[in-house]
Short mmCIF file of C-alpha atoms in Angstrom, two decimals:
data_model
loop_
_atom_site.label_atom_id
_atom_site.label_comp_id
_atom_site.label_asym_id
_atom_site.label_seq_id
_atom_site.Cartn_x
_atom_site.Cartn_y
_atom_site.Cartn_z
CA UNK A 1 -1.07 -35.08 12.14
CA UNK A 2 -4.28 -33.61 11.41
CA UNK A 3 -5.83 -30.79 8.95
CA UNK A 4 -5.51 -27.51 10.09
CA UNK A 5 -8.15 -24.65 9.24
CA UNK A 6 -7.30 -21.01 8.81
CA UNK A 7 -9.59 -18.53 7.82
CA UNK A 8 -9.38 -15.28 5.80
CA UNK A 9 -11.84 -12.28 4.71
CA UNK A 10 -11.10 -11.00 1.29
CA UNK A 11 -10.10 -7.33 1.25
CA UNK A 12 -10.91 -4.55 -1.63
CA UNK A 13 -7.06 -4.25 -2.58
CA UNK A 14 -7.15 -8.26 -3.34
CA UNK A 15 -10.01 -7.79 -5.89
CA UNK A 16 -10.18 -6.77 -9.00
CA UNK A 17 -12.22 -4.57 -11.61
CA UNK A 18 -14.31 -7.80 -11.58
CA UNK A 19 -14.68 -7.51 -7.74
CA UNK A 20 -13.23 -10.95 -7.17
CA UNK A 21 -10.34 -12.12 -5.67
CA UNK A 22 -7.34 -11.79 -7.77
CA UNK A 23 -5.15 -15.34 -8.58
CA UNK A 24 -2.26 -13.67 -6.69
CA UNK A 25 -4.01 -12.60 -3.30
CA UNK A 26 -5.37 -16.29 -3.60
CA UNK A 27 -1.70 -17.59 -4.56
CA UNK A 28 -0.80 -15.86 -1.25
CA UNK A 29 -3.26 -17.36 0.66
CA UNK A 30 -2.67 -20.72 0.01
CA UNK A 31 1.49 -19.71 0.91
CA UNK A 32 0.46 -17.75 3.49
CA UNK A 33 -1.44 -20.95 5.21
CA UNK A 34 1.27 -22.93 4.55
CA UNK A 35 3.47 -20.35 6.37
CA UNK A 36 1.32 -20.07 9.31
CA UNK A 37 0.58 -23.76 9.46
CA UNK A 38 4.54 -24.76 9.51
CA UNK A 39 5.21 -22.14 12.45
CA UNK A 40 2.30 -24.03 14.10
CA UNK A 41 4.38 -27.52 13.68
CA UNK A 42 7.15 -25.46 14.38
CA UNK A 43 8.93 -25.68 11.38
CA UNK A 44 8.30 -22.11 10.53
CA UNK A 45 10.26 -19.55 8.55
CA UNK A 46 11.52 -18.36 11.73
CA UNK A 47 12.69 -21.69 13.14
CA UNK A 48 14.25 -22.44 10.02
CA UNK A 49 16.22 -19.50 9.56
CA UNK A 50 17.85 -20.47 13.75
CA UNK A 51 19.11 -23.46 11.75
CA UNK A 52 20.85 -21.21 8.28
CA UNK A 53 17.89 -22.25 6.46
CA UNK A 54 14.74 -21.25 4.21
CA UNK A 55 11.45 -22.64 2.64
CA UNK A 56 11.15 -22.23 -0.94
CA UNK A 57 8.63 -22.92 -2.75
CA UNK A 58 9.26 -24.92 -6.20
CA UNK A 59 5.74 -25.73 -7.76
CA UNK A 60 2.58 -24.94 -7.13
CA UNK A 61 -1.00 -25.62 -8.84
CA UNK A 62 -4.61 -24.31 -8.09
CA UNK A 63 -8.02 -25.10 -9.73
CA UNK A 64 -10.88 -22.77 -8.71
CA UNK A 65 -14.67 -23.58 -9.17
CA UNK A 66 -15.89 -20.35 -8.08
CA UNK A 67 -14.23 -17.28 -6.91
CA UNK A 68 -14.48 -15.51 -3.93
CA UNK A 69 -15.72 -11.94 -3.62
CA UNK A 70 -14.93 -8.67 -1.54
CA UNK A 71 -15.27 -9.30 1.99
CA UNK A 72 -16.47 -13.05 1.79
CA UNK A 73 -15.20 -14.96 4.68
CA UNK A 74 -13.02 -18.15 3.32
CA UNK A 75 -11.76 -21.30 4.98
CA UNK A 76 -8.40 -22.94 3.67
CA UNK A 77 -7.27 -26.83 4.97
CA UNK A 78 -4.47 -27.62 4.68
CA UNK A 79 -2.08 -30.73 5.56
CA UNK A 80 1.52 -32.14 4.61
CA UNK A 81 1.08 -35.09 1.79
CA UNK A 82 4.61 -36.36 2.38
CA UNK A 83 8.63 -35.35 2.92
CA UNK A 84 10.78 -36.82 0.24
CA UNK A 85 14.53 -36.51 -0.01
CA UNK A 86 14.38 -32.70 -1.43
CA UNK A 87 11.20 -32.06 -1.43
CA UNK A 88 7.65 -32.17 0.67
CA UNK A 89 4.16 -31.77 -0.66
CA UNK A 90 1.21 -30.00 1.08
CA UNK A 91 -2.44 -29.47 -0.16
CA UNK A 92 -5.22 -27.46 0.25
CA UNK A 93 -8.35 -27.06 0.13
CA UNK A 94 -10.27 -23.52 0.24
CA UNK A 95 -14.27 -23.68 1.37
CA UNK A 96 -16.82 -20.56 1.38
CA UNK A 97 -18.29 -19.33 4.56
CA UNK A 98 -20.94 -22.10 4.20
CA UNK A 99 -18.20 -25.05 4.12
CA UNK A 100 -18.65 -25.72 0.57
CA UNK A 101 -15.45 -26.48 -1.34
CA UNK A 102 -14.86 -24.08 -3.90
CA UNK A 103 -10.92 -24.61 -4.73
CA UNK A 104 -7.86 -26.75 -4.35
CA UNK A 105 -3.97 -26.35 -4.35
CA UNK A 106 -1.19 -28.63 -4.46
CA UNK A 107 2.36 -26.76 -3.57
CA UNK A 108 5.71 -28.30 -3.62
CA UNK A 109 8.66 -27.19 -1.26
CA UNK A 110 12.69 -27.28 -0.70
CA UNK A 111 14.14 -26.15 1.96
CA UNK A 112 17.65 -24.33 0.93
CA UNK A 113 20.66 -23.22 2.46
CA UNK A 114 20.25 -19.13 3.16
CA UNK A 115 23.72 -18.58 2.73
CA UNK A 116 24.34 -21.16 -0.52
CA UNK A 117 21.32 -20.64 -1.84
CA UNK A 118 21.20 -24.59 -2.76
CA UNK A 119 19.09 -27.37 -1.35
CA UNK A 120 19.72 -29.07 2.02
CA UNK A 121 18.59 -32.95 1.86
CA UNK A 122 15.05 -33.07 3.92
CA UNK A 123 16.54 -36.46 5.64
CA UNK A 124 17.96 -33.84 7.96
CA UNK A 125 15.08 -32.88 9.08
CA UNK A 126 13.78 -36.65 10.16
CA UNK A 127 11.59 -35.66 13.05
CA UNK A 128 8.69 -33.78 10.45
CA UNK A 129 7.85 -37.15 8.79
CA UNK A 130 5.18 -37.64 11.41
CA UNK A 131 3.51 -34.54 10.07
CA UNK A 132 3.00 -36.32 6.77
CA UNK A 133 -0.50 -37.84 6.05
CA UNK A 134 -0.02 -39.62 3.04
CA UNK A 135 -3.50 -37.28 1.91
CA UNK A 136 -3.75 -36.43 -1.49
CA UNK A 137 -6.94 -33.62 -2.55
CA UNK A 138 -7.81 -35.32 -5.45
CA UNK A 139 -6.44 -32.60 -7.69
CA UNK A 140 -3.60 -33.64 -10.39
CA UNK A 141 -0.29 -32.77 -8.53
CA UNK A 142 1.70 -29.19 -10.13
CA UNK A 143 3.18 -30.07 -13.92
CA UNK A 144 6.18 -29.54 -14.97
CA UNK A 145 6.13 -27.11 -17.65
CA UNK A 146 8.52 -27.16 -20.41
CA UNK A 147 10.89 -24.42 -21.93
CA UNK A 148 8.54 -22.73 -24.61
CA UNK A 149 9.62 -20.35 -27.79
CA UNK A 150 6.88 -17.33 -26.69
CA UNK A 151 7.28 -13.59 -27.57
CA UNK A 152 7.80 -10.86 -24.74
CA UNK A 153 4.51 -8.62 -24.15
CA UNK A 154 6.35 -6.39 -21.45
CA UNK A 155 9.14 -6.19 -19.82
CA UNK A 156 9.15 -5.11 -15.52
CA UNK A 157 11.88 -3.50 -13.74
CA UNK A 158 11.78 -5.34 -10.02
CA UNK A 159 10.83 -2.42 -7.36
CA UNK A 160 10.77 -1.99 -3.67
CA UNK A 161 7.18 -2.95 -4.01
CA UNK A 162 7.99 -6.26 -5.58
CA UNK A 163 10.45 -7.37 -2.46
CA UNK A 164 9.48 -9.61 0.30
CA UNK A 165 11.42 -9.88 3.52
CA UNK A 166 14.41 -11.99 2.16
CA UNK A 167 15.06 -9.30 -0.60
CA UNK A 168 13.87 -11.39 -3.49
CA UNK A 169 11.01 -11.01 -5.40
CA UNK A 170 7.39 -12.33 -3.76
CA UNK A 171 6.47 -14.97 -4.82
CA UNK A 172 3.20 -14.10 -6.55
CA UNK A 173 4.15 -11.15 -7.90
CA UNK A 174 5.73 -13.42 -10.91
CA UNK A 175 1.83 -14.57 -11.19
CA UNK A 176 0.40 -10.85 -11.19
CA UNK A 177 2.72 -9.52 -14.29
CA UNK A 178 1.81 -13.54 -16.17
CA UNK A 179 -1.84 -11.76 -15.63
CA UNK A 180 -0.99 -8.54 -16.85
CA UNK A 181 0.21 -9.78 -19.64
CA UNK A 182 -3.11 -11.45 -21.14
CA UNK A 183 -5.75 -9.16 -22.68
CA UNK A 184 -7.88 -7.77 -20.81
CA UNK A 185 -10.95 -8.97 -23.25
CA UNK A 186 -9.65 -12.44 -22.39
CA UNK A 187 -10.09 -11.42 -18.46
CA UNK A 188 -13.35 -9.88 -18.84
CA UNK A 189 -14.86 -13.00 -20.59
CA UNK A 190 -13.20 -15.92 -19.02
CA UNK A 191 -11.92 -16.99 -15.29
CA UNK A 192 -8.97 -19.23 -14.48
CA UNK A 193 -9.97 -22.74 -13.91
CA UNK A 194 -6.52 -24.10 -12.95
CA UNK A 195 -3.55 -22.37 -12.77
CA UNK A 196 0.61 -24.32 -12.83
CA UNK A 197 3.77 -22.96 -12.01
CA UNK A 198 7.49 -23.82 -11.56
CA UNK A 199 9.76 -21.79 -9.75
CA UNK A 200 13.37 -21.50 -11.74
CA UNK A 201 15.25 -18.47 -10.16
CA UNK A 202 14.93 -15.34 -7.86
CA UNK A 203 14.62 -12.13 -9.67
CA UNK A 204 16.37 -9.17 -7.40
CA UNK A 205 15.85 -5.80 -7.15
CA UNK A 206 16.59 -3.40 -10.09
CA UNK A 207 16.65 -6.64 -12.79
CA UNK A 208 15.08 -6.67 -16.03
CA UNK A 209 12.13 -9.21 -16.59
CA UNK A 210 10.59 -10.30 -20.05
CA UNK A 211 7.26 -11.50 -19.39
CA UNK A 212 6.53 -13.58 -22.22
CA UNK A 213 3.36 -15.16 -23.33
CA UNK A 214 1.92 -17.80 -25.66
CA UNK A 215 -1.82 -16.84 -25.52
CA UNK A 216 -4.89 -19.18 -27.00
CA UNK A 217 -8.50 -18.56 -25.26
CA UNK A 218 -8.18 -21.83 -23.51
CA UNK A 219 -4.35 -21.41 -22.69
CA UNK A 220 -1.79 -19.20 -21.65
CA UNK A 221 1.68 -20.58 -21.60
CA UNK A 222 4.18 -17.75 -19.75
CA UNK A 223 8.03 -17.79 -19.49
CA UNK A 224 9.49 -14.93 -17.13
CA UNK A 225 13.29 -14.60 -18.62
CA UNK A 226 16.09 -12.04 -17.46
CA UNK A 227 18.60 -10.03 -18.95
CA UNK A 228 20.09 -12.99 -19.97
CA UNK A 229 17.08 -14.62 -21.33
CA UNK A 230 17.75 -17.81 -18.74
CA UNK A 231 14.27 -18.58 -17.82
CA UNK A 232 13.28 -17.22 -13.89
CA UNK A 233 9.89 -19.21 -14.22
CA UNK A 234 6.96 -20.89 -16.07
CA UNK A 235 3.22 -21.41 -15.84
CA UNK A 236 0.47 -22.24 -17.33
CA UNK A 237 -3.11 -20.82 -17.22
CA UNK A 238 -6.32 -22.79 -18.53
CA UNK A 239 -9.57 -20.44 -18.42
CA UNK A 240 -12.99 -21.16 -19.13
CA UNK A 241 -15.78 -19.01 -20.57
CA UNK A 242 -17.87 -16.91 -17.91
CA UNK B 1 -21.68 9.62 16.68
CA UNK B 2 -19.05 7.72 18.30
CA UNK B 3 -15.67 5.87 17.36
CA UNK B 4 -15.60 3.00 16.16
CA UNK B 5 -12.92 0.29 15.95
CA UNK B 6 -11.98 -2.00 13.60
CA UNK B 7 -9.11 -4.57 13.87
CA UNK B 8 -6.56 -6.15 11.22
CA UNK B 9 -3.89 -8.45 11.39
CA UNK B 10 -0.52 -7.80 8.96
CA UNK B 11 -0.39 -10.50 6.39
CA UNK B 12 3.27 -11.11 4.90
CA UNK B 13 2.04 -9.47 1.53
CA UNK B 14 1.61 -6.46 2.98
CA UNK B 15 5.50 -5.89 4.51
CA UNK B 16 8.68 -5.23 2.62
CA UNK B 17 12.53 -6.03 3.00
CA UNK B 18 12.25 -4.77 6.41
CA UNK B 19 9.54 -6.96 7.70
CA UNK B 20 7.21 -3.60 8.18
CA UNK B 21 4.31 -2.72 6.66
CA UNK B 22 4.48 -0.78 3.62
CA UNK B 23 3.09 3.00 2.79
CA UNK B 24 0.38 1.77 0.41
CA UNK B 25 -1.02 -1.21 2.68
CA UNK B 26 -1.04 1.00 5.45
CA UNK B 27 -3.11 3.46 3.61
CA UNK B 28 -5.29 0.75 1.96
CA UNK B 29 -6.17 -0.16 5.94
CA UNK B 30 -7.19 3.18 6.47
CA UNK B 31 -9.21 3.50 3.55
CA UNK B 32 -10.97 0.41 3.98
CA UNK B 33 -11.28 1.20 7.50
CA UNK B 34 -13.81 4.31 6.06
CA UNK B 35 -15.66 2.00 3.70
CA UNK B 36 -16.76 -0.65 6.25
CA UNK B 37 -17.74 2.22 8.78
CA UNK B 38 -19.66 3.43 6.09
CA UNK B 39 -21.51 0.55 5.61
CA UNK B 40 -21.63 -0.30 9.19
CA UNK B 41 -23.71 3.78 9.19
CA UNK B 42 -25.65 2.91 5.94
CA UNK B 43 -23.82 5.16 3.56
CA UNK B 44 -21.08 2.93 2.41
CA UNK B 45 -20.21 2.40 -1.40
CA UNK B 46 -23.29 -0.07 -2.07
CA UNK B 47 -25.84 2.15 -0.84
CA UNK B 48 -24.42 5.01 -3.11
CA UNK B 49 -24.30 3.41 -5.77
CA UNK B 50 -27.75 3.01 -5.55
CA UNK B 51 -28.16 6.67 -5.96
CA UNK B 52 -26.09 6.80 -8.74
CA UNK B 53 -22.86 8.00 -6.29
CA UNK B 54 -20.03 7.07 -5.42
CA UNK B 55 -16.72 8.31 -2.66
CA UNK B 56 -13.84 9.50 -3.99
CA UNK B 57 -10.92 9.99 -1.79
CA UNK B 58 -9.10 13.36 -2.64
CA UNK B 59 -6.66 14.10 0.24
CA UNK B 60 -4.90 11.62 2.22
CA UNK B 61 -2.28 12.52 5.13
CA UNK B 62 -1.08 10.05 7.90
CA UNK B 63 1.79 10.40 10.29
CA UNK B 64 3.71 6.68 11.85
CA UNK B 65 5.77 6.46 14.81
CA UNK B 66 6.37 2.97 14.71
CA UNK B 67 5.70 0.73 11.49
CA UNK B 68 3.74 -2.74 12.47
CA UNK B 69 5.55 -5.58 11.28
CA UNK B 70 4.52 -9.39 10.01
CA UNK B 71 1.51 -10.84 11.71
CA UNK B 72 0.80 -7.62 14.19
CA UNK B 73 -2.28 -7.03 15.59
CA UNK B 74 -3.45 -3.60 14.94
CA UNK B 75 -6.75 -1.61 15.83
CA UNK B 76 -7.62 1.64 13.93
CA UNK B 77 -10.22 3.84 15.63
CA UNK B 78 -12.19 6.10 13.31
CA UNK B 79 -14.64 8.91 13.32
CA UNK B 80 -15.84 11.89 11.30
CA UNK B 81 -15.29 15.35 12.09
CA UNK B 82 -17.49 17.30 9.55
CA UNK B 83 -19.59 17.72 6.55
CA UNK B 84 -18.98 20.51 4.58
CA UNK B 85 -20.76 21.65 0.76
CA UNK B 86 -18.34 19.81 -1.31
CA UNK B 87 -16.11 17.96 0.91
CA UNK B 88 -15.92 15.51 4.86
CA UNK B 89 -12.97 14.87 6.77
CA UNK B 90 -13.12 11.42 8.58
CA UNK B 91 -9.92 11.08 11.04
CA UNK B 92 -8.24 8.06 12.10
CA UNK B 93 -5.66 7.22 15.44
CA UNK B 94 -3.84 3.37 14.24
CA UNK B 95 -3.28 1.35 17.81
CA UNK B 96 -0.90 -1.74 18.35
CA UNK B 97 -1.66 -4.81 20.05
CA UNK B 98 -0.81 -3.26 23.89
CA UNK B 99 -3.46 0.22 22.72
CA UNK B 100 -0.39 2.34 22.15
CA UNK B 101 -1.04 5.15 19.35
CA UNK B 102 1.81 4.12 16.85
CA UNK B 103 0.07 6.33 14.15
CA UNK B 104 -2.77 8.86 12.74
CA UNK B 105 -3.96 9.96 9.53
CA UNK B 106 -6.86 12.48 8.04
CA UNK B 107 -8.86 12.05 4.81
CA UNK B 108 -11.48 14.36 2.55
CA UNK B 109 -13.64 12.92 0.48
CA UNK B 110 -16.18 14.03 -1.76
CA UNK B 111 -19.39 12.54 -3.65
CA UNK B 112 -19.26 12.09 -7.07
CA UNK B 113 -22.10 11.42 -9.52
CA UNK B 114 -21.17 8.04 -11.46
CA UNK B 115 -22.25 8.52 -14.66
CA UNK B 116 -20.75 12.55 -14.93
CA UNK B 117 -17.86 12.18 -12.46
CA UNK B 118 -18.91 15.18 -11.14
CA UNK B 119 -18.52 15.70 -7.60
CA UNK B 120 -21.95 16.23 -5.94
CA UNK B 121 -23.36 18.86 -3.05
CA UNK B 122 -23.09 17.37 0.47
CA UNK B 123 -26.34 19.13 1.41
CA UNK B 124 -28.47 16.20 -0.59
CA UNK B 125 -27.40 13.89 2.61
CA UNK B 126 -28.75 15.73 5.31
CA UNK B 127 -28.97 13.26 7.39
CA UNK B 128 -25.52 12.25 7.55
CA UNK B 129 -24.81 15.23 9.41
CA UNK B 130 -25.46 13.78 12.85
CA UNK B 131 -22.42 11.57 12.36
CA UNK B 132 -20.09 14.69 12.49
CA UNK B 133 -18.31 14.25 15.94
CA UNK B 134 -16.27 18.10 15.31
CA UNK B 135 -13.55 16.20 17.11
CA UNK B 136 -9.71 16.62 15.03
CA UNK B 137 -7.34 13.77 16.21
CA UNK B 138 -4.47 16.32 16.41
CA UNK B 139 -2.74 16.31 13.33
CA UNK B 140 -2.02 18.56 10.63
CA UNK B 141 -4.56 18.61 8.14
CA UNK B 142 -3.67 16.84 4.64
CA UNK B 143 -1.52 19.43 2.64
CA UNK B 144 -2.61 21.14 -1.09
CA UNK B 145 0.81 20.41 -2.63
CA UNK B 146 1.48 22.64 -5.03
CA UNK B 147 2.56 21.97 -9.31
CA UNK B 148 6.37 20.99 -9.66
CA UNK B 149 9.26 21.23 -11.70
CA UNK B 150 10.16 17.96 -11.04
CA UNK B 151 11.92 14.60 -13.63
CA UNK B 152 10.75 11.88 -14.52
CA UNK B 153 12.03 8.77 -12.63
CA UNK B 154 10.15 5.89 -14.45
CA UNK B 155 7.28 5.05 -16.90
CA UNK B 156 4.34 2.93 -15.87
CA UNK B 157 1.16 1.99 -18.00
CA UNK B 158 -1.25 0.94 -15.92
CA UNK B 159 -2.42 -3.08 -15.47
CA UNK B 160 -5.00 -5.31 -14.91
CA UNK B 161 -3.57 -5.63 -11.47
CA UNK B 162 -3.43 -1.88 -11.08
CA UNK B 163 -7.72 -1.45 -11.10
CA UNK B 164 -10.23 -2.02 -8.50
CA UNK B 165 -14.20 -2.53 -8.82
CA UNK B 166 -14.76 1.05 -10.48
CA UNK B 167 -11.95 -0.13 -13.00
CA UNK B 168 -9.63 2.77 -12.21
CA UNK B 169 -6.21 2.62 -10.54
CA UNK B 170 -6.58 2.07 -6.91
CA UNK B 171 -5.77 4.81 -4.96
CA UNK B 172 -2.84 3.23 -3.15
CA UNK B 173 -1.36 2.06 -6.09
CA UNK B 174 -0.21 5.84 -7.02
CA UNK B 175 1.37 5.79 -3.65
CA UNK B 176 3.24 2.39 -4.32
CA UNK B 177 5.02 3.99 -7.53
CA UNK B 178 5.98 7.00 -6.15
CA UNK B 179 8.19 5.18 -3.30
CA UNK B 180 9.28 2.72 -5.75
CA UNK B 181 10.92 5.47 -7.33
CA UNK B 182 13.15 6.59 -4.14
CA UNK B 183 16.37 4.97 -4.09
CA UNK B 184 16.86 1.71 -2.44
CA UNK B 185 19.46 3.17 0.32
CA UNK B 186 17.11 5.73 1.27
CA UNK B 187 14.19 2.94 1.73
CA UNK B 188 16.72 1.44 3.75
CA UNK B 189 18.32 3.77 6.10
CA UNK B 190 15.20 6.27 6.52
CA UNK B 191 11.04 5.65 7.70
CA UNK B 192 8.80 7.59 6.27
CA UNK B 193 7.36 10.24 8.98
CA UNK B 194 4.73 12.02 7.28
CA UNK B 195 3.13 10.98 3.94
CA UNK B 196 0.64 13.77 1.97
CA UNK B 197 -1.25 12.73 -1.09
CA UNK B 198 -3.79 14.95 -3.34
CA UNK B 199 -5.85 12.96 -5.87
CA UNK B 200 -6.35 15.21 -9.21
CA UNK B 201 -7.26 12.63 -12.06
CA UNK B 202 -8.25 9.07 -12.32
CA UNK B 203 -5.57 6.78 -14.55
CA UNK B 204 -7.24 4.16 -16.61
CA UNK B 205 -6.26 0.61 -18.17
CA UNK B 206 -3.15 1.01 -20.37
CA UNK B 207 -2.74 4.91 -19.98
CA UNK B 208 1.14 5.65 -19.65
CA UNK B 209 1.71 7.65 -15.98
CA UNK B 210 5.14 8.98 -15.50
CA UNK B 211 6.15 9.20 -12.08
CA UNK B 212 8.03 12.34 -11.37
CA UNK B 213 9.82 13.17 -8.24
CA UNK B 214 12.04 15.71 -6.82
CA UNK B 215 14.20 14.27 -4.01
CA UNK B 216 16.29 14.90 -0.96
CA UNK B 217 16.99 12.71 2.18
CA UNK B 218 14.60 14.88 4.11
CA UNK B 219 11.71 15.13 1.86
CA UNK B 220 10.62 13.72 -1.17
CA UNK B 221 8.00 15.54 -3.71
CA UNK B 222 6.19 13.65 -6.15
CA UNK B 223 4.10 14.42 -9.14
CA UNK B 224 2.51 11.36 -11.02
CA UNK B 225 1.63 12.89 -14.91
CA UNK B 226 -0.67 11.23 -17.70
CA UNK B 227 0.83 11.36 -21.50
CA UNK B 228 -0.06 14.84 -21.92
CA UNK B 229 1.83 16.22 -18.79
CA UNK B 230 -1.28 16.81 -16.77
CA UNK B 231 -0.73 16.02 -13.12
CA UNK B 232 -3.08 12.91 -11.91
CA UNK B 233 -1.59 13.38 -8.17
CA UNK B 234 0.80 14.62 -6.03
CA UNK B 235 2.04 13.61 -2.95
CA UNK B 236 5.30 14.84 -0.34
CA UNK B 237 6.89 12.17 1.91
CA UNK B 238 8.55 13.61 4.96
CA UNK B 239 11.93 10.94 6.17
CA UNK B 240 13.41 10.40 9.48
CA UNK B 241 16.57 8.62 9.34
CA UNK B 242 16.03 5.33 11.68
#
C-alpha cells in the first residue's frame, strides 16, 4: 500500500549533445518503474500475460525542474492513485541523489486483451484495489490533446530498432522522433518543462509515420499519423528558456 | 594493472522482439565499460579534455554465445593489453549472473586532439603504460574490412537523438542502422555470432548517411556512406542460425 523507491544511474547513450538525460530515457524510466513496481505487487507484465492479457499505457505527463546528468544517481517513487473501470492511475515522483525532488509524472493505464487487442474491464481484476492510495503528486493529471491541422516535418519507417518485446513500437520511441522533429536551435536554447501525451494506436514494423508538428517557442503540438493519416498519437511539449 | 569489473543490469529499452539484448546496447555496455575504467585510472574523457583530447573508438569486434535477456544481471571484466604510437587495445570477457563467459569483445582506440581532430602520439602519456597487462582474452582481433560494392538499403539523416556530448553520432548508433537494414526473418531465425566495426568518419546533425549492405544468411557486409559516397564505417556481422 505504500511508495516504492527504485533507483537508476543515468548512462552516456541516455544523454544527449547537451549531456543530459534525454525526455525518452526519462519517459522510460518512469514506465520502466511502473513495470518493475507492478511485478513487485505481482501484477506484472509477466503475470498478466498467464491470464491473455497486457498493460498499455494510454496517457502519460511529466514536468521536470531540473534535469539529470551523465552518471547522476536518481530516485523515482512511485504508487497506484486509483483503479477505475478501464483504467488505473499511478504517479511519480523522481528525486536527485540528495533526495531533492526534481520531477513528477502522472501515467494512465488499460489493461487489454493480447489476442483482441481491446480493453478488458479492470473490475476483473478486484483484488488490486488495495494497492490504490487515493495519492495524487500535486501535478495536473495527463490532458487530453485534441486532433490538430499540423504539417509533416519527416516521415520514419518503423525498424527492428524501434520494436519492443510485443512487436509494436516502444513506447517512447513515438516521443524521440516528436523531438527530432523540433529545431535543434529550439533544443539548444530551451528545456522541456512539462511534457503530455495520448496513446491512439500501435505503429508495426515496416509502417510509414508522419511526424507532424505545430512549433511556437513556448509550444510544440505533435500528431504521429500513418499511411492512412488516422492519427497513432498526440503530445504536447511546453519549454522554457535556459 | 589488474581487471576490473563492472556490473549492469538489462533494462527493457535495451532488448528487442526477442526479449534479448540488442547489438548496439551490448556494444554501448562495453564502451562505457572503457570510459568508467578510465576514469576509475585517471585518464577517462574529463581528464582529457582537459588537455585538449579526447578517445575515439576506431575498431570494435565482440563475439556472443548467449544474448542476456530483460532484467539480467551481467558483469563485464576489462583490461588493457597495450599501448602502441598511434593506437591501445583494451579487451573485454561479458559474464552472466552464475560467472559463465557468455561473450568477449576487443577495441582500439586512439587520442585525438579536439580542436584539429587529429589523432595524437601515444608516447605524450607515458605513464599510462604501466596499465598495459600484454594479456589478449582469446579472440580474433577486430578486422580492417575492406571498401565494397555494395546497395543502398535505406537513407537516414542524422537526429537530435542520434548525438552524444561531443555532438556527433554515437558510435552505436551506426551499428543500430546497419541491422535495421537486415531483413526481419533473418533477425528472427538467426543471432548474430561475430560483429566487426571500423570507424572512418564522424556523421554530424542533419548529414544524409546511406546505409549500404551486401547480404547473405551467413554474413552480412555493411558500408554506411555520407552524401558524397565516402565511407563513414564499415562493419561485417557473422549469423548462426538459432
Amino acid at each position: 500500500m505504500s511508495h516504492n523507491v527504485y533507483t537508476h544511474r543515468v548512462l552516456p547513450q541516455e544523454t544527449d549533445f547537451k549531456e543530459q538525460i534525454t525526455l525518452s530515457a526519462l519517459g522510460s524510466l518512469f514506465l520502466n518503474t511502473a513495470g518493475e513496481d507492478a511485478l513487485r505487487n505481482h501484477f506484472g507484465p509477466d503475470d498478466l500475460l498467464k491470464m491473455g492479457c497486457g498493460w498499455v499505457v494510454s496517457r502519460f505527463a511529466m514536468e521536470v525542474s531540473k534535469y539529470p546528468k551523465m552518471y547522476d544517481c536518481l530516485k523515482v517513487e512511485t504508487w497506484i492513485e486509483d483503479f477505475g473501470v478501464m483504467f488505473t492511475g499511478r504517479n511519480f515522483r523522481l528525486l536527485d541523489d540528495k533526495d531533492k525532488e526534481i520531477g513528477l509524472a502522472c501515467t494512465q493505464w488499460a489493461v487489454i486483451d493480447i489476442n483482441t487487442r481491446r480493453p478488458v474491464n479492470l473490475s476483473r481484476f478486484a483484488d488490486w484495489q488495495k494497492f490504490a492510495t487515493g495519492e495524487s503528486n500535486g501535478m495536473e493529471k495527463p490532458r487530453k490533446l485534441q486532433e490538430m491541422d499540423c504539417p509533416v516535418i519527416f516521415s520514419h519507417r518503423v525498424r527492428y530498432s524501434d520494436l519492443d518485446f510485443n512487436r509494436h513500437t516502444n513506447s517512447m520511441k513515438y516521443a524521440e522522433w516528436m523531438v527530432d522533429a523540433v529545431p535543434f536551435e529550439q533544443l539548444e536554447s530551451s528545456r522541456i518543462r512539462r511534457f503530455d501525451i495520448n496513446y491512439l494506436r500501435e505503429a508495426r514494423y515496416g509502417q510509414q509515420v508522419d511526424v507532424c508538428l505545430l512549433n511556437s517557442l513556448d509550444l510544440s503540438c505533435f500528431e504521429l499519423r500513418d499511411e492512412n493519416g488516422k492519427a497513432l498519437c498526440r503530445s504536447a511539449i511546453e519549454w522554457v528558456t535556459e
